[in-house]
Coordinates of C-alpha atoms and ligand atoms in Angstrom, one line a residue:
X1 CA -6.1 -46.8 -19.7
X2 CA -5.2 -46.0 -16.1
X3 CA -1.8 -47.2 -15.0
X4 CA -2.2 -49.1 -11.7
X5 CA 1.4 -48.5 -10.8
X6 CA 0.6 -44.8 -10.2
X7 CA -2.3 -43.0 -8.5
X8 CA -2.9 -41.0 -11.6
X9 CA -2.1 -41.0 -15.3
X10 CA -1.6 -37.2 -15.2
X11 CA -0.9 -34.8 -12.4
X12 CA -1.0 -31.1 -13.4
X13 CA 0.8 -28.7 -11.1
X14 CA -1.0 -25.3 -11.2
X15 CA -4.6 -24.6 -12.2
X16 CA -4.2 -21.4 -14.3
X17 CA -5.4 -21.3 -17.9
X18 CA -2.5 -23.7 -18.9
X19 CA -3.0 -26.2 -16.1
X20 CA -6.8 -26.3 -15.7
X21 CA -7.3 -26.7 -19.5
X22 CA -4.6 -29.4 -19.7
X23 CA -6.3 -31.2 -16.8
X24 CA -9.8 -31.1 -18.4
X25 CA -8.5 -32.2 -21.8
X26 CA -6.5 -35.1 -20.3
X27 CA -9.6 -36.2 -18.4
X28 CA -11.7 -35.9 -21.6
X29 CA -9.2 -38.2 -23.3
X30 CA -9.8 -40.9 -20.6
X31 CA -6.7 -40.2 -18.5
X32 CA -7.1 -40.4 -14.7
X33 CA -6.2 -36.8 -13.8
X34 CA -5.5 -34.6 -10.7
X35 CA -4.5 -31.0 -10.5
X36 CA -2.5 -29.5 -7.6
X37 CA -3.3 -25.8 -6.8
X38 CA -2.2 -23.9 -3.8
X39 CA -4.6 -20.9 -4.2
X40 CA -8.0 -20.9 -2.5
X41 CA -9.7 -20.8 -6.0
X42 CA -8.9 -22.3 -9.4
X43 CA -8.1 -20.3 -12.5
X44 CA -4.6 -19.1 -11.7
X45 CA -3.3 -15.6 -12.3
X46 CA -5.6 -15.1 -15.2
X47 CA -8.9 -15.6 -13.5
X48 CA -8.0 -14.4 -10.0
X49 CA -5.7 -11.5 -10.4
X50 CA -5.0 -11.0 -14.1
X51 CA -7.0 -11.1 -17.3
X52 CA -10.5 -11.2 -15.9
X53 CA -10.4 -8.7 -13.0
X54 CA -8.3 -6.2 -15.0
X55 CA -10.9 -6.4 -17.8
X56 CA -13.7 -6.0 -15.4
X57 CA -12.1 -2.7 -14.2
X58 CA -11.2 -1.6 -17.7
X59 CA -14.8 -2.2 -19.0
X60 CA -16.4 -0.3 -16.0
X61 CA -13.9 2.6 -16.1
X62 CA -14.4 2.9 -19.8
X63 CA -18.1 3.7 -19.2
X64 CA -17.2 6.2 -16.5
X65 CA -14.6 7.9 -18.8
X66 CA -17.1 8.2 -21.6
X67 CA -19.6 9.8 -19.3
X68 CA -17.0 12.0 -17.5
X69 CA -14.9 13.2 -20.4
X70 CA -17.4 14.2 -23.0
X71 CA -17.6 11.2 -25.3
X72 CA -21.2 10.6 -24.4
X73 CA -22.0 14.3 -24.5
X74 CA -20.8 14.3 -28.1
X75 CA -23.6 11.9 -28.9
X76 CA -26.2 14.0 -27.1
X77 CA -26.1 12.2 -23.7
X78 CA -25.3 14.7 -21.0
X79 CA -24.6 13.1 -17.7
X80 CA -22.4 13.8 -14.7
X81 CA -21.2 10.4 -13.4
X82 CA -20.7 9.7 -9.8
X83 CA -18.1 7.0 -8.9
X84 CA -19.2 4.2 -6.6
X85 CA -15.7 2.6 -6.4
X86 CA -16.8 -0.1 -3.9
X87 CA -19.6 -1.2 -6.3
X88 CA -17.1 -1.3 -9.2
X89 CA -14.8 -3.5 -7.1
X90 CA -17.8 -5.7 -6.2
X91 CA -18.7 -6.4 -9.8
X92 CA -15.1 -7.3 -10.5
X93 CA -15.1 -9.7 -7.5
X94 CA -18.4 -11.2 -8.8
X95 CA -16.9 -11.8 -12.2
X96 CA -13.9 -13.5 -10.6
X97 CA -16.1 -15.6 -8.2
X98 CA -18.4 -16.8 -11.0
X99 CA -15.6 -17.8 -13.3
X100 CA -13.3 -19.5 -10.8
X101 CA -16.3 -21.3 -9.4
X102 CA -17.1 -22.4 -13.0
X103 CA -13.7 -24.1 -13.2
X104 CA -14.4 -26.0 -10.0
X105 CA -17.7 -27.2 -11.6
X106 CA -15.8 -28.2 -14.8
X107 CA -13.3 -30.2 -12.7
X108 CA -16.1 -32.1 -11.0
X109 CA -17.9 -32.6 -14.3
X110 CA -14.8 -34.0 -15.9
X111 CA -13.7 -36.0 -12.8
X112 CA -10.5 -34.0 -12.3
X113 CA -9.4 -34.3 -8.6
X114 CA -8.2 -31.0 -7.1
X115 CA -5.3 -31.5 -4.7
X116 CA -5.2 -28.4 -2.6
X117 CA -1.7 -27.3 -1.6
X118 CA 1.7 -26.5 -2.8
X119 CA 3.4 -29.2 -4.9
X120 CA 7.0 -30.3 -4.6
X121 CA 8.6 -33.0 -6.7
X122 CA 10.1 -35.9 -4.7
X123 CA 11.1 -37.7 -7.9
X124 CA 9.8 -37.5 -11.5
X125 CA 6.6 -39.4 -10.7
X126 CA 6.1 -38.6 -7.0
X127 CA 4.9 -35.2 -5.9
X128 CA 4.1 -34.0 -2.4
X129 CA 1.0 -31.8 -2.3
X130 CA 0.7 -30.3 1.1
X131 CA 0.6 -33.3 3.4
X132 CA -0.4 -35.8 0.7
X133 CA 1.9 -37.7 -1.6
X134 CA 0.6 -38.2 -5.1
X135 CA 2.2 -40.4 -7.8
X136 CA 1.6 -40.0 -11.5
X137 CA 2.9 -41.4 -14.7
X138 CA 3.0 -37.9 -16.2
X139 CA 3.4 -34.6 -14.4
X140 CA 2.7 -31.3 -16.2
X141 CA 4.4 -28.2 -14.7
X142 CA 2.0 -25.3 -15.2
X143 CA 3.1 -23.1 -12.3
X144 CA 2.8 -19.8 -14.2
X145 CA 4.6 -16.6 -13.3
X146 CA 4.7 -13.8 -10.7
X147 CA 5.6 -10.1 -10.7
X148 CA 9.3 -9.2 -11.3
X149 CA 10.4 -7.1 -8.4
X150 CA 12.3 -3.9 -8.9
X151 CA 15.5 -4.0 -6.8
X152 CA 15.3 -2.0 -3.6
X153 CA 11.6 -1.3 -4.1
X154 CA 9.3 -2.9 -1.5
X155 CA 5.8 -3.8 -2.8
X156 CA 3.0 -3.6 -0.1
X157 CA -0.4 -4.3 -1.7
X158 CA -2.1 -4.0 1.7
X159 CA -0.9 -0.5 2.3
X160 CA -1.6 0.5 -1.3
X161 CA 1.2 3.0 -1.8
X162 CA 3.7 0.8 -3.7
X163 CA 1.7 -2.0 -5.5
X164 CA 2.0 -4.6 -8.1
X165 CA -0.8 -5.4 -10.6
X166 CA -2.7 -7.3 -7.8
X167 CA -2.6 -4.3 -5.5
X168 CA -3.5 -2.0 -8.4
X169 CA -6.8 -3.9 -8.9
X170 CA -7.8 -3.4 -5.3
X171 CA -7.1 0.3 -4.6
X172 CA -9.7 1.5 -2.1
X173 CA -9.6 5.1 -3.4
X174 CA -8.6 6.8 -6.6
X175 CA -5.0 8.1 -6.2
X176 CA -4.5 11.7 -6.9
X177 CA -1.2 11.0 -8.5
X178 CA -0.1 7.6 -9.7
X179 CA 3.3 6.7 -11.2
X180 CA 3.5 3.5 -13.2
X181 CA 6.9 2.0 -13.6
X182 CA 7.0 0.2 -16.9
X183 CA 5.1 1.2 -20.0
X184 CA 4.2 -2.4 -21.0
X185 CA 0.8 -4.1 -21.1
X186 CA 0.0 -4.0 -17.3
X187 CA 1.2 -0.4 -16.9
X188 CA -1.0 0.9 -19.7
X189 CA -4.0 -1.2 -18.8
X190 CA -4.0 -0.5 -15.1
X191 CA -2.8 3.1 -15.7
X192 CA -5.7 3.6 -18.0
X193 CA -8.2 2.3 -15.4
X194 CA -7.1 4.8 -12.7
X195 CA -6.6 7.7 -15.2
X196 CA -10.2 7.3 -16.3
X197 CA -11.4 7.3 -12.7
X198 CA -9.6 10.6 -12.1
X199 CA -5.9 9.9 -11.2
X200 CA -3.1 11.9 -12.8
X201 CA -1.0 9.2 -14.3
X202 CA 2.7 9.3 -15.2
X203 CA 4.3 6.3 -16.9
X204 CA 8.0 5.9 -16.5
X205 CA 9.5 3.6 -19.2
X206 CA 13.1 2.6 -19.6
X207 CA 13.0 2.3 -23.4
X208 CA 12.3 5.2 -25.8
X209 CA 8.9 3.8 -26.7
X210 CA 6.0 2.0 -25.0
X211 CA 5.1 -1.6 -25.6
X212 CA 8.3 -3.4 -26.5
X213 CA 7.9 -6.3 -28.9
X214 CA 5.1 -4.6 -30.9
X215 CA 5.3 -3.0 -34.4
X216 CA 7.2 0.3 -34.3
X217 CA 4.4 2.2 -35.9
X218 CA 2.0 0.9 -33.3
X219 CA 4.3 1.8 -30.5
X220 CA 4.7 5.4 -31.8
X221 CA 0.9 5.8 -32.3
X222 CA 0.1 4.3 -28.9
X223 CA 2.4 6.9 -27.3
X224 CA 0.6 9.7 -29.1
X225 CA -2.8 8.4 -28.1
X226 CA -2.0 7.8 -24.4
X227 CA -0.5 11.3 -24.2
X228 CA -3.6 12.8 -25.8
X229 CA -5.7 11.0 -23.2
X230 CA -3.7 12.8 -20.5
X231 CA -1.1 10.3 -19.4
X232 CA 2.3 11.8 -18.9
X233 CA 5.0 9.7 -20.5
X234 CA 8.6 9.7 -19.2
X235 CA 10.4 7.6 -21.8
X236 CA 14.1 6.6 -21.8
X237 CA 13.9 7.0 -18.0
X238 CA 14.7 4.7 -15.1
X239 CA 13.6 4.7 -11.5
X240 CA 16.5 4.4 -9.2
X241 CA 14.7 4.5 -5.8
X242 CA 11.2 4.7 -4.3
X243 CA 11.0 5.9 -0.7
X244 CA 7.7 5.7 1.2
X245 CA 6.6 7.9 4.1
X246 CA 3.1 7.4 5.4
X247 CA 0.8 7.3 2.4
X248 CA 3.1 9.1 0.0
X249 CA 6.0 7.9 -2.1
X250 CA 9.0 9.8 -3.5
X251 CA 10.6 8.4 -6.6
X252 CA 14.0 9.2 -7.9
X253 CA 14.3 9.1 -11.7
X254 CA 17.3 9.3 -14.0
X255 CA 17.6 9.3 -17.8
X256 CA 18.2 5.7 -18.9
X257 CA 21.5 6.7 -20.4
X258 CA 22.6 8.4 -17.2
X259 CA 22.4 12.0 -16.2
X260 CA 20.8 14.3 -13.8
X261 CA 18.4 12.8 -11.3
X262 CA 14.9 14.3 -10.5
X263 CA 12.4 13.4 -7.8
X264 CA 8.6 12.9 -8.1
X265 CA 5.9 12.5 -5.5
X266 CA 3.0 10.0 -5.8
X267 CA 0.1 8.6 -3.7
X268 CA 0.5 5.3 -5.6
X269 CA 3.3 3.6 -7.5
X270 CA 2.6 0.6 -9.7
X271 CA 5.6 -1.7 -10.4
X272 CA 4.9 -3.4 -13.7
X273 CA 8.3 -4.2 -15.2
X274 CA 7.5 -7.8 -16.3
X275 CA 6.8 -11.2 -14.8
X276 CA 9.1 -14.2 -14.1
X277 CA 8.4 -17.9 -14.0
X278 CA 7.3 -19.7 -10.8
X279 CA 9.7 -22.5 -9.9
X280 CA 10.6 -21.7 -6.2
X281 CA 10.0 -24.7 -3.9
X282 CA 8.9 -26.9 -6.8
X283 CA 11.8 -29.3 -6.0
X284 CA 13.2 -29.3 -9.6
X285 CA 16.6 -30.2 -8.1
X286 CA 15.1 -33.5 -6.9
X287 CA 14.4 -34.5 -10.5
X288 CA 17.5 -32.9 -12.0
X289 CA 15.7 -30.4 -14.2
X290 CA 17.7 -27.3 -14.9
X291 CA 16.3 -23.9 -15.7
X292 CA 17.5 -21.7 -18.6
X293 CA 19.1 -18.2 -18.1
X294 CA 15.7 -16.6 -17.8
X295 CA 14.6 -19.1 -15.1
X296 CA 12.2 -20.9 -17.5
X297 CA 11.7 -24.6 -17.9
X298 CA 12.7 -25.6 -21.5
X299 CA 10.6 -28.1 -23.5
X300 CA 10.7 -29.6 -26.9
X301 CA 8.0 -28.9 -29.5
X302 CA 5.7 -31.5 -27.8
X303 CA 6.1 -29.8 -24.3
X304 CA 8.3 -32.6 -23.0
X305 CA 11.1 -31.5 -20.6
X306 CA 14.4 -33.2 -20.4
X307 CA 13.1 -35.4 -17.6
X308 CA 11.1 -38.4 -18.8
X309 CA 7.4 -38.2 -17.8
X310 CA 7.7 -34.5 -16.9
X311 CA 6.1 -31.9 -19.2
X312 CA 5.7 -28.1 -19.0
X313 CA 3.4 -25.4 -20.4
X314 CA 2.3 -21.8 -20.0
X315 CA 4.1 -18.8 -18.5
X316 CA 6.8 -21.1 -16.9
X317 CA 8.2 -22.0 -20.4
X318 CA 9.6 -19.6 -23.0
X319 CA 7.2 -17.5 -25.2
X320 CA 4.7 -14.8 -24.6
X321 CA 3.1 -14.8 -21.2
X322 CA -0.5 -15.0 -22.4
X323 CA -3.5 -16.9 -21.2
X324 CA -4.5 -18.2 -24.7
X325 CA -1.0 -19.4 -25.4
X326 CA -1.0 -21.3 -22.1
X327 CA -4.5 -22.8 -22.9
X328 CA -3.5 -24.0 -26.3
X329 CA -0.3 -25.5 -24.9
X330 CA -2.4 -27.2 -22.2
X331 CA -4.6 -28.9 -24.8
X332 CA -1.7 -29.9 -27.0
X333 CA 0.3 -31.3 -24.1
X334 CA -2.6 -33.4 -22.9
X335 CA -3.2 -34.7 -26.4
X336 CA 0.5 -35.6 -26.7
X337 CA 0.4 -37.5 -23.4
X338 CA -2.6 -39.4 -24.7
X339 CA -0.6 -40.4 -27.8
X340 CA -2.3 -37.9 -30.1
X341 CA -0.6 -35.1 -32.1
X342 CA -0.9 -31.8 -30.2
X343 CA 0.5 -28.8 -31.9
X344 CA 0.7 -25.1 -31.1
X345 CA 1.7 -22.7 -33.9
X346 CA 3.9 -20.3 -31.8
X347 CA 4.4 -18.0 -34.8
X348 CA 0.7 -17.0 -34.7
X349 CA -0.1 -16.1 -31.1
X350 CA -2.2 -12.9 -31.2
X351 CA -1.6 -10.3 -28.5
X352 CA -4.0 -7.6 -27.4
X353 CA -3.7 -4.6 -25.1
X354 CA -7.2 -3.9 -23.7
X355 CA -6.9 -0.1 -23.5
X356 CA -9.0 2.4 -25.4
X357 CA -8.6 2.0 -28.2
X358 CA -7.4 -1.6 -28.1
X359 CA -4.0 -2.5 -29.6
X360 CA -3.6 -5.9 -31.2
X361 CA -1.2 -7.8 -33.4
X362 CA -0.3 -11.2 -34.8
X363 CA 2.7 -12.5 -36.7
X364 CA 5.8 -10.5 -37.5
X365 CA 6.3 -6.7 -36.9
X366 CA 7.5 -4.7 -39.9
X367 CA 11.0 -4.7 -38.4
X368 CA 11.0 -8.4 -37.9
X369 CA 9.6 -9.0 -41.5
X370 CA 12.4 -6.8 -43.0
X371 CA 15.0 -8.6 -41.0
X372 CA 13.6 -12.0 -41.9
X373 CA 13.4 -11.2 -45.6
X374 CA 16.8 -9.5 -45.5
X375 CA 15.7 -6.5 -47.6
X376 CA 13.1 -3.8 -47.2
X377 CA 12.0 -4.2 -50.8
X378 CA 11.0 -7.8 -50.2
X379 CA 8.2 -6.6 -47.8
X380 CA 5.0 -4.8 -48.7
X381 CA 3.0 -2.8 -46.2
X382 CA -0.6 -1.6 -46.4
X383 CA -2.1 0.7 -43.8
X384 CA -5.6 2.1 -43.4
X385 CA -6.6 4.7 -40.8
X386 CA -9.6 4.2 -38.6
X387 CA -10.5 7.8 -39.3
X388 CA -11.5 6.7 -42.8
X389 CA -13.6 3.8 -41.6
X390 CA -17.2 4.8 -41.7
X391 CA -18.2 2.9 -38.5
X392 CA -15.3 4.1 -36.4
X393 CA -15.9 7.7 -37.6
X394 CA -19.6 7.5 -36.9
X395 CA -18.9 6.1 -33.4
X396 CA -16.5 9.0 -32.6
X397 CA -13.5 6.6 -32.6
X398 CA -11.0 8.2 -35.0
X399 CA -7.7 7.0 -33.5
X400 CA -5.6 4.1 -34.9
X401 CA -5.1 2.1 -38.0
X402 CA -4.9 -1.4 -39.4
X403 CA -1.5 -2.4 -40.9
X404 CA -0.9 -5.5 -43.0
X405 CA 2.6 -6.7 -43.7
X406 CA 3.1 -9.1 -46.6
X407 CA 6.0 -10.8 -48.4
X408 CA 6.3 -8.8 -51.7
X409 CA 6.9 -11.7 -54.0
X410 CA 4.3 -14.2 -52.8
X411 CA 1.9 -11.7 -51.2
X412 CA 1.7 -14.0 -48.2
X413 CA 0.7 -12.1 -45.1
X414 CA 3.5 -12.0 -42.5
X415 CA 1.9 -9.8 -39.8
X416 CA -1.2 -7.8 -39.0
X417 CA -1.3 -4.9 -36.4
X418 CA -4.3 -2.8 -35.4
X419 CA -5.2 0.0 -33.1
X420 CA -9.0 0.3 -33.0
X421 CA -11.7 0.3 -30.4
X422 CA -12.4 -3.4 -31.2
X423 CA -8.9 -4.4 -32.4
X424 CA -8.8 -7.4 -30.0
X425 CA -11.9 -8.9 -31.8
X426 CA -10.6 -7.9 -35.3
X427 CA -7.3 -9.6 -34.9
X428 CA -9.0 -13.1 -34.7
X429 CA -9.8 -12.8 -38.4
X430 CA -6.1 -12.1 -39.2
X431 CA -4.9 -14.9 -37.0
X432 CA -7.2 -17.4 -38.7
X433 CA -6.5 -16.2 -42.2
X434 CA -2.7 -16.4 -41.5
X435 CA -3.2 -19.9 -40.1
X436 CA -4.5 -20.9 -43.6
X437 CA -1.5 -19.1 -45.3
X438 CA -3.5 -16.1 -46.5
X439 CA -2.3 -13.6 -49.1
X440 CA -3.3 -9.9 -48.7
X441 CA -5.3 -10.4 -51.9
X442 CA -7.4 -13.1 -50.2
X443 CA -8.3 -10.7 -47.4
X444 CA -8.9 -7.9 -49.9
X445 CA -11.4 -10.0 -51.9
X446 CA -13.2 -11.4 -48.9
X447 CA -16.6 -9.6 -48.5
X448 CA -16.7 -7.7 -45.2
X449 CA -20.0 -6.5 -43.7
X450 CA -20.7 -2.8 -43.8
X451 CA -20.5 -0.8 -41.7
X452 CA -18.0 -2.6 -39.5
X453 CA -14.5 -1.8 -38.1
X454 CA -13.3 -4.9 -39.9
X455 CA -13.7 -3.2 -43.2
X456 CA -10.5 -1.4 -42.2
X457 CA -8.8 -4.8 -42.4
X458 CA -10.0 -5.3 -46.0
X459 CA -8.9 -1.8 -46.9
X460 CA -5.5 -2.3 -45.4
X461 CA -5.2 -5.5 -47.5
X462 CA -6.3 -3.5 -50.6
X463 CA -3.6 -0.9 -49.6
X464 CA -1.0 -3.7 -49.8
X465 CA -2.1 -4.0 -53.4
X466 CA -1.9 -0.2 -53.8
X467 CA -5.6 0.3 -54.3
X468 CA -7.6 1.2 -51.2
X469 CA -11.0 2.8 -51.9
X470 CA -11.7 5.0 -49.0
X471 CA -8.4 7.0 -48.7
Ligands
FAD501 P1 -0.9 -19.0 -14.0 O1 -2.2 -18.4 -14.4 O2 0.1 -18.1 -13.3 O3 -1.3 -20.2 -13.0 C1 -0.3 -20.9 -12.3 C2 -1.0 -21.4 -11.0 O4 -0.1 -22.3 -10.4 C3 -1.2 -20.4 -10.0 O5 -2.6 -20.4 -9.6 C4 -0.3 -20.8 -8.8 O6 -1.0 -20.5 -7.5 C5 -0.1 -22.2 -9.0 N1 1.1 -22.8 -8.5 C6 2.4 -22.3 -8.7 N2 3.3 -23.0 -8.1 C7 2.6 -24.0 -7.5 C8 3.0 -25.1 -6.7 N3 4.3 -25.4 -6.5 N4 2.0 -26.0 -6.2 C9 0.7 -25.7 -6.5 N5 0.3 -24.7 -7.3 C10 1.2 -23.9 -7.7 N6 -3.0 -12.7 -20.5 C11 -3.9 -12.6 -21.6 O7 -3.8 -13.5 -22.5 N7 -4.8 -11.7 -21.7 C12 -5.0 -10.7 -20.7 O8 -5.9 -9.9 -20.8 C13 -4.1 -10.8 -19.6 N8 -4.2 -9.9 -18.6 C14 -3.4 -10.0 -17.5 C15 -3.5 -9.0 -16.5 C16 -2.7 -9.0 -15.4 C17 -2.8 -8.0 -14.4 C18 -1.7 -10.1 -15.3 C19 -0.9 -10.2 -14.1 C20 -1.6 -11.0 -16.3 C21 -2.4 -11.0 -17.4 N9 -2.3 -11.9 -18.5 C22 -3.1 -11.8 -19.5 C23 -1.3 -13.0 -18.4 C24 -2.0 -14.3 -18.0 O9 -2.6 -14.1 -16.7 C25 -1.0 -15.4 -17.9 O10 -0.3 -15.5 -19.2 C26 -1.6 -16.7 -17.6 O11 -2.3 -16.7 -16.4 C27 -0.6 -17.9 -17.6 O12 -1.2 -19.1 -17.3 P2 -0.5 -20.3 -16.6 O13 -1.5 -21.4 -16.5 O14 0.8 -20.5 -17.3 O15 -0.1 -19.7 -15.1
NAI502 P1 5.8 -6.0 -20.0 O1 7.0 -6.8 -20.4 O2 4.7 -6.0 -20.9 O3 6.3 -4.5 -19.8 C1 7.3 -4.1 -18.9 C2 7.8 -2.8 -19.3 O4 8.6 -2.3 -18.3 C3 8.6 -2.8 -20.6 O5 8.2 -1.8 -21.4 C4 10.1 -2.6 -20.1 O6 10.9 -1.9 -21.0 C5 9.8 -1.7 -18.9 N1 10.8 -1.8 -17.8 C6 11.5 -2.9 -17.4 N2 12.4 -2.5 -16.4 C7 12.1 -1.2 -16.2 C8 12.7 -0.3 -15.2 N3 13.6 -0.6 -14.3 N4 12.2 1.0 -15.3 C9 11.3 1.4 -16.2 N5 10.7 0.5 -17.1 C10 11.2 -0.7 -17.1 O7 5.4 -6.5 -18.5 P2 4.1 -6.2 -17.7 O8 3.4 -5.0 -18.2 O9 4.6 -6.3 -16.3 O10 3.2 -7.5 -18.0 C11 3.8 -8.8 -17.7 C12 3.2 -9.8 -18.6 O11 1.8 -10.0 -18.4 C13 3.3 -9.4 -20.1 O12 4.4 -10.2 -20.6 C14 2.1 -9.8 -20.7 O13 2.3 -10.8 -21.6 C15 1.1 -10.2 -19.6 N6 -0.1 -9.4 -19.7 C16 -0.9 -9.5 -20.7 C17 -2.0 -8.7 -20.9 C18 -2.8 -8.8 -22.1 O14 -2.6 -9.8 -22.9 N7 -3.7 -7.9 -22.4 C19 -2.4 -7.8 -19.8 C20 -1.4 -7.7 -18.7 C21 -0.4 -8.6 -18.7

């Protein structure tokens, strides 16, 4: 199958969840494959400085919080926790080391060659990786994304006063006062970590609610929950400047709509206002590939770019910047290169915020459903509170709900949203059912084990039918 004209059938640029998965799948399909990665370790943002280390800190800090803030005492376990932050960081580093090393093992096992260095296109089939020139019949751009900077705000992760998500993972002490700029996923996850460990956290969000893109009910409820947990929320507010002096920062804030400015002091400022695609130095000019207005590489449904033989996947292309989306695109892209039919259903990419409780959704929000159907009456909604779910109530986890949005006439489920301690796990059921075109009645008549949080999904489906049992 290998094409002797080129060194490789496939060269993947970037070894994040998009790139490394594409490389392994391509090799499994018999294609001679290499992957260029400039980092010291494989796994990209996700394994090195994203999903995995943030979850390691979230998981550990959740235990600390439960011990420190009375949740354990409520169950008759009285302890006074003592924080060993260095050890907490060590277990995070161990998780990252184990998993990134695992990808290196998988590359060897599947005979994927790792080309260490930065990749730059010379032409569509020739890529310079460090000092080496590699040719390939197909090149997949999987270069991912990096932090969007805030104009006039300098990030210095080493110093630890104004940091991005990478710096926020590594803080060597718990800040007394932390200000998070951006009430999105990173701000709430990393803000939760440091609040649980003792920081006083203020979230400054430009919009009037947290978590843009999520269902409005979820956004409102999330605001209430984070406030109750002790986060200060400054909504409809923008940061106009951050000045640092020694180990302190002074922020200037203004109402988003304009108005009187105020200042605020902090020991740590986290800038988390979004991420942008990585294309600098990739040499896209050399292959005549233009970016869209958001700086993304556009592809067709099969992940082909406009340049023959060049494909793209993951955070560098449009769509949600999520690891599982990148992985699925990696598999589909490799299969398309091998002449198979690789498909990703972009309408059903679940998203999860790993706070306490977790926040998850798949499909349309209520607002999107009403807009799509053109009339509120054409949409039915069923909602079930976790307070009425026996397992959540027994576990002292009363916050949140499950919400199911269905098309009124056909009963087809259009979206599912959940705030619950295990919402991230629960949402998989909804995604799978929706992939098979489920109706709310299908979910309502599926037997769910008792006592589980998932029963709330069944009850929310029964609520769409207007007949929940436990409320
Ligand atoms: P990346 O993972 O960004 O990988 C791209 C790789 O390409 C990088 O390693 C980079 O070094 C390399 N590269 C770039 N340019 C070149 C070049 N020219 N030559 C060689 N190599 C190059 N998503 C989730 O789904 N769940 C989560 O819980 C989650 N948590 C996150 C937490 C944080 C703090 C952050 C920052 C992100 C999180 N994400 C999460 C998002 C997730 O990390 C990304 O969506 C995912 O990593 C994108 O995968 P990718 O393969 O497209 O790119
Ligand atoms: P985000 O897009 O989730 O949130 C950014 C927030 O900042 C938005 O609420 C936005 O309104 C606000 N904002 C923008 N400019 C601002 C300003 N000047 N002042 C105040 N607020 C401002 O981006 P975030 O949190 O940086 O995360 C980046 C990406 O990483 C996300 O798109 C997400 O997909 C991914 N990610 C996913 C995780 C998960 O799946 N659990 C965890 C962490 C990140």
